[in-house]
mmCIF file of C-alpha atoms in Angstrom:
data_model
loop_
_atom_site.group_PDB
_atom_site.id
_atom_site.type_symbol
_atom_site.label_atom_id
_atom_site.label_comp_id
_atom_site.label_asym_id
_atom_site.label_seq_id
_atom_site.Cartn_x
_atom_site.Cartn_y
_atom_site.Cartn_z
ATOM 1 C CA UNK A 1 91.466 87.794 86.722
ATOM 2 C CA UNK A 2 91.195 91.481 87.674
ATOM 3 C CA UNK A 3 87.929 90.872 89.520
ATOM 4 C CA UNK A 4 89.460 88.072 91.600
ATOM 5 C CA UNK A 5 92.461 90.282 92.433
ATOM 6 C CA UNK A 6 90.140 93.065 93.572
ATOM 7 C CA UNK A 7 88.029 90.637 95.635
ATOM 8 C CA UNK A 8 91.174 89.246 97.292
ATOM 9 C CA UNK A 9 92.520 92.720 98.107
ATOM 10 C CA UNK A 10 89.148 93.973 99.395
ATOM 11 C CA UNK A 11 88.803 90.991 101.724
ATOM 12 C CA UNK A 12 92.400 90.852 103.020
ATOM 13 C CA UNK A 13 93.741 94.398 102.651
ATOM 14 C CA UNK A 14 90.715 96.679 102.474
ATOM 15 C CA UNK A 15 92.185 98.945 105.167
ATOM 16 C CA UNK A 16 95.269 99.548 102.968
ATOM 17 C CA UNK A 17 93.364 100.443 99.796
ATOM 18 C CA UNK A 18 92.941 104.108 98.886
ATOM 19 C CA UNK A 19 89.917 105.558 97.064
ATOM 20 C CA UNK A 20 90.000 105.011 93.313
ATOM 21 C CA UNK A 21 89.953 107.823 90.812
ATOM 22 C CA UNK A 22 89.509 107.784 87.075
ATOM 23 C CA UNK A 23 92.754 107.501 85.131
ATOM 24 C CA UNK A 24 93.534 106.827 81.499
ATOM 25 C CA UNK A 25 95.421 103.539 81.437
ATOM 26 C CA UNK A 26 95.178 100.185 79.694
ATOM 27 C CA UNK A 27 96.287 98.321 82.845
ATOM 28 C CA UNK A 28 94.165 97.295 85.788
ATOM 29 C CA UNK A 29 94.958 99.844 88.509
ATOM 30 C CA UNK A 30 94.949 99.561 92.294
ATOM 31 C CA UNK A 31 95.326 102.565 94.612
ATOM 32 C CA UNK A 32 97.123 101.811 97.887
ATOM 33 C CA UNK A 33 97.950 103.867 100.987
ATOM 34 C CA UNK A 34 101.702 104.250 101.670
ATOM 35 C CA UNK A 35 101.657 102.006 104.749
ATOM 36 C CA UNK A 36 100.072 99.218 102.697
ATOM 37 C CA UNK A 37 102.449 99.014 99.762
ATOM 38 C CA UNK A 38 104.781 96.366 101.212
ATOM 39 C CA UNK A 39 102.105 93.958 102.546
ATOM 40 C CA UNK A 40 99.911 94.296 99.422
ATOM 41 C CA UNK A 41 102.779 93.730 96.969
ATOM 42 C CA UNK A 42 104.152 90.860 99.073
ATOM 43 C CA UNK A 43 100.719 89.187 99.132
ATOM 44 C CA UNK A 44 100.317 89.586 95.346
ATOM 45 C CA UNK A 45 103.791 88.129 94.802
ATOM 46 C CA UNK A 46 103.290 85.136 97.119
ATOM 47 C CA UNK A 47 99.686 84.365 96.138
ATOM 48 C CA UNK A 48 99.642 80.916 94.468
ATOM 49 C CA UNK A 49 97.178 81.948 91.746
ATOM 50 C CA UNK A 50 98.195 85.540 90.999
ATOM 51 C CA UNK A 51 101.989 85.094 91.355
ATOM 52 C CA UNK A 52 103.053 88.654 90.495
ATOM 53 C CA UNK A 53 106.719 87.732 90.826
ATOM 54 C CA UNK A 54 108.249 90.368 88.580
ATOM 55 C CA UNK A 55 108.573 94.091 89.291
ATOM 56 C CA UNK A 56 108.249 95.441 85.762
ATOM 57 C CA UNK A 57 108.555 99.143 86.550
ATOM 58 C CA UNK A 58 108.757 101.626 89.395
ATOM 59 C CA UNK A 59 108.521 105.353 88.715
ATOM 60 C CA UNK A 60 106.807 108.525 89.915
ATOM 61 C CA UNK A 61 104.527 111.269 88.618
ATOM 62 C CA UNK A 62 104.553 114.927 89.674
ATOM 63 C CA UNK A 63 100.983 116.267 89.558
ATOM 64 C CA UNK A 64 101.955 119.832 90.528
ATOM 65 C CA UNK A 65 98.743 121.875 90.604
ATOM 66 C CA UNK A 66 96.547 119.076 89.183
ATOM 67 C CA UNK A 67 96.092 116.629 92.060
ATOM 68 C CA UNK A 68 96.566 116.605 95.775
ATOM 69 C CA UNK A 69 98.802 115.022 97.034
ATOM 70 C CA UNK A 70 101.376 116.200 94.567
ATOM 71 C CA UNK A 71 103.215 112.950 93.800
ATOM 72 C CA UNK A 72 102.287 109.399 92.894
ATOM 73 C CA UNK A 73 104.658 106.456 92.948
ATOM 74 C CA UNK A 74 103.645 103.947 90.277
ATOM 75 C CA UNK A 75 104.512 100.241 90.351
ATOM 76 C CA UNK A 76 103.828 97.774 87.524
ATOM 77 C CA UNK A 77 103.859 94.111 88.491
ATOM 78 C CA UNK A 78 103.900 91.216 86.029
ATOM 79 C CA UNK A 79 102.813 87.617 86.492
ATOM 80 C CA UNK A 80 104.795 85.221 84.243
ATOM 81 C CA UNK A 81 102.609 82.360 85.474
ATOM 82 C CA UNK A 82 99.465 84.038 84.096
ATOM 83 C CA UNK A 83 100.527 84.942 80.587
ATOM 84 C CA UNK A 84 102.492 87.969 81.798
ATOM 85 C CA UNK A 85 99.346 89.648 83.112
ATOM 86 C CA UNK A 86 100.220 93.126 84.404
ATOM 87 C CA UNK A 87 98.707 95.354 87.068
ATOM 88 C CA UNK A 88 99.505 98.880 88.086
ATOM 89 C CA UNK A 89 99.678 99.988 91.713
ATOM 90 C CA UNK A 90 99.577 103.707 92.511
ATOM 91 C CA UNK A 91 100.518 105.316 95.773
ATOM 92 C CA UNK A 92 99.758 108.997 96.480
ATOM 93 C CA UNK A 93 102.551 110.809 98.340
ATOM 94 C CA UNK A 94 102.741 114.260 99.914
ATOM 95 C CA UNK A 95 105.905 116.271 99.389
ATOM 96 C CA UNK A 96 108.483 115.190 101.962
ATOM 97 C CA UNK A 97 106.559 112.032 102.914
ATOM 98 C CA UNK A 98 108.553 108.786 102.978
ATOM 99 C CA UNK A 99 107.404 105.722 101.057
ATOM 100 C CA UNK A 100 108.235 102.259 102.420
ATOM 101 C CA UNK A 101 110.909 100.577 100.316
ATOM 102 C CA UNK A 102 110.019 97.447 98.346
ATOM 103 C CA UNK A 103 113.589 96.104 98.458
ATOM 104 C CA UNK A 104 112.524 93.537 101.076
ATOM 105 C CA UNK A 105 110.028 92.091 98.566
ATOM 106 C CA UNK A 106 111.831 92.769 95.264
ATOM 107 C CA UNK A 107 115.602 93.262 95.459
ATOM 108 C CA UNK A 108 115.331 94.782 91.973
ATOM 109 C CA UNK A 109 113.483 97.783 93.457
ATOM 110 C CA UNK A 110 116.824 99.112 94.737
ATOM 111 C CA UNK A 111 117.948 101.157 91.739
ATOM 112 C CA UNK A 112 114.500 102.344 90.559
ATOM 113 C CA UNK A 113 113.808 103.663 94.071
ATOM 114 C CA UNK A 114 117.152 105.467 94.030
ATOM 115 C CA UNK A 115 116.254 106.937 90.635
ATOM 116 C CA UNK A 116 112.887 108.206 91.930
ATOM 117 C CA UNK A 117 114.661 109.656 94.967
ATOM 118 C CA UNK A 118 117.299 111.329 92.797
ATOM 119 C CA UNK A 119 115.015 112.782 90.123
ATOM 120 C CA UNK A 120 111.822 113.514 92.127
ATOM 121 C CA UNK A 121 113.096 113.813 95.711
ATOM 122 C CA UNK A 122 110.737 111.138 97.077
ATOM 123 C CA UNK A 123 112.531 109.296 99.913
ATOM 124 C CA UNK A 124 112.084 105.564 100.610
ATOM 125 C CA UNK A 125 112.116 104.339 104.216
ATOM 126 C CA UNK A 126 114.331 101.335 105.028
ATOM 127 C CA UNK A 127 116.142 101.515 101.708
ATOM 128 C CA UNK A 128 119.602 99.856 101.979
ATOM 129 C CA UNK A 129 121.502 102.656 100.178
ATOM 130 C CA UNK A 130 119.329 105.682 99.431
ATOM 131 C CA UNK A 131 121.613 108.074 97.592
ATOM 132 C CA UNK A 132 121.760 109.733 94.196
ATOM 133 C CA UNK A 133 122.220 107.372 91.279
ATOM 134 C CA UNK A 134 122.172 109.606 88.166
ATOM 135 C CA UNK A 135 122.977 113.151 89.233
ATOM 136 C CA UNK A 136 126.228 114.164 90.973
ATOM 137 C CA UNK A 137 126.139 114.130 94.778
ATOM 138 C CA UNK A 138 126.365 117.916 94.948
ATOM 139 C CA UNK A 139 123.577 118.522 92.396
ATOM 140 C CA UNK A 140 120.960 120.978 93.653
ATOM 141 C CA UNK A 141 117.319 119.940 93.350
ATOM 142 C CA UNK A 142 115.459 117.180 91.553
ATOM 143 C CA UNK A 143 115.242 117.700 87.778
ATOM 144 C CA UNK A 144 112.003 115.778 87.036
ATOM 145 C CA UNK A 145 109.900 117.921 89.352
ATOM 146 C CA UNK A 146 107.507 120.195 87.475
ATOM 147 C CA UNK A 147 108.705 123.257 89.418
ATOM 148 C CA UNK A 148 112.375 122.658 88.579
ATOM 149 C CA UNK A 149 113.755 125.621 86.559
ATOM 150 C CA UNK A 150 114.015 124.843 82.831
ATOM 151 C CA UNK A 151 117.566 126.169 82.694
ATOM 152 C CA UNK A 152 118.487 124.630 86.027
ATOM 153 C CA UNK A 153 119.718 126.514 89.070
ATOM 154 C CA UNK A 154 123.089 127.160 87.407
ATOM 155 C CA UNK A 155 125.710 124.439 87.276
ATOM 156 C CA UNK A 156 128.887 126.461 87.833
ATOM 157 C CA UNK A 157 129.344 124.836 91.218
ATOM 158 C CA UNK A 158 129.449 121.406 89.523
ATOM 159 C CA UNK A 159 132.221 122.376 87.109
ATOM 160 C CA UNK A 160 134.269 123.965 89.891
ATOM 161 C CA UNK A 161 134.006 120.837 92.051
ATOM 162 C CA UNK A 162 134.912 118.562 89.126
ATOM 163 C CA UNK A 163 138.017 120.640 88.360
ATOM 164 C CA UNK A 164 139.036 120.517 92.016
ATOM 165 C CA UNK A 165 138.534 116.742 92.165
ATOM 166 C CA UNK A 166 140.595 116.106 89.039
ATOM 167 C CA UNK A 167 143.402 118.380 90.192
ATOM 168 C CA UNK A 168 143.577 116.565 93.523
ATOM 169 C CA UNK A 169 143.533 113.167 91.769
ATOM 170 C CA UNK A 170 146.395 114.233 89.476
ATOM 171 C CA UNK A 171 148.525 115.557 92.362
ATOM 172 C CA UNK A 172 148.020 112.786 94.902
ATOM 173 C CA UNK A 173 149.544 109.362 94.159
#
């Protein structure tokens, strides 16, 4: 099945495919340019034979000092029609570069994209509500980046704001 997927992508979306590199994974892996992520995933989802209709996972990797560009967004798609066959799609991203949102293809990409934005600082273009999902709104930085300080930047500002919020909530009806 992997060969037919690669043949399909080469023939229809060759201009969106990025050069492959060796990685250690047990899943078939496709490297895509950022501008190609939405059309490639949509085609794999709607293809009558492949039918990758389930977004299994969406995360990111910080390759600080090991690869250029620094980040990779990783998608794992699953095909229930084909015995839950899985493929991995990787997208290299420069720091500060926006990645097109997959929420138009998979509504379930909403929260994982927000998580990647919150923890890695990778923004998603055309996302319906791109804001922090795990860390407080006033949190400084992105804690899953490799250059994030181990002890954090100091969280005194968080405690002060929380005390202020609770005092205001207790005073106001």
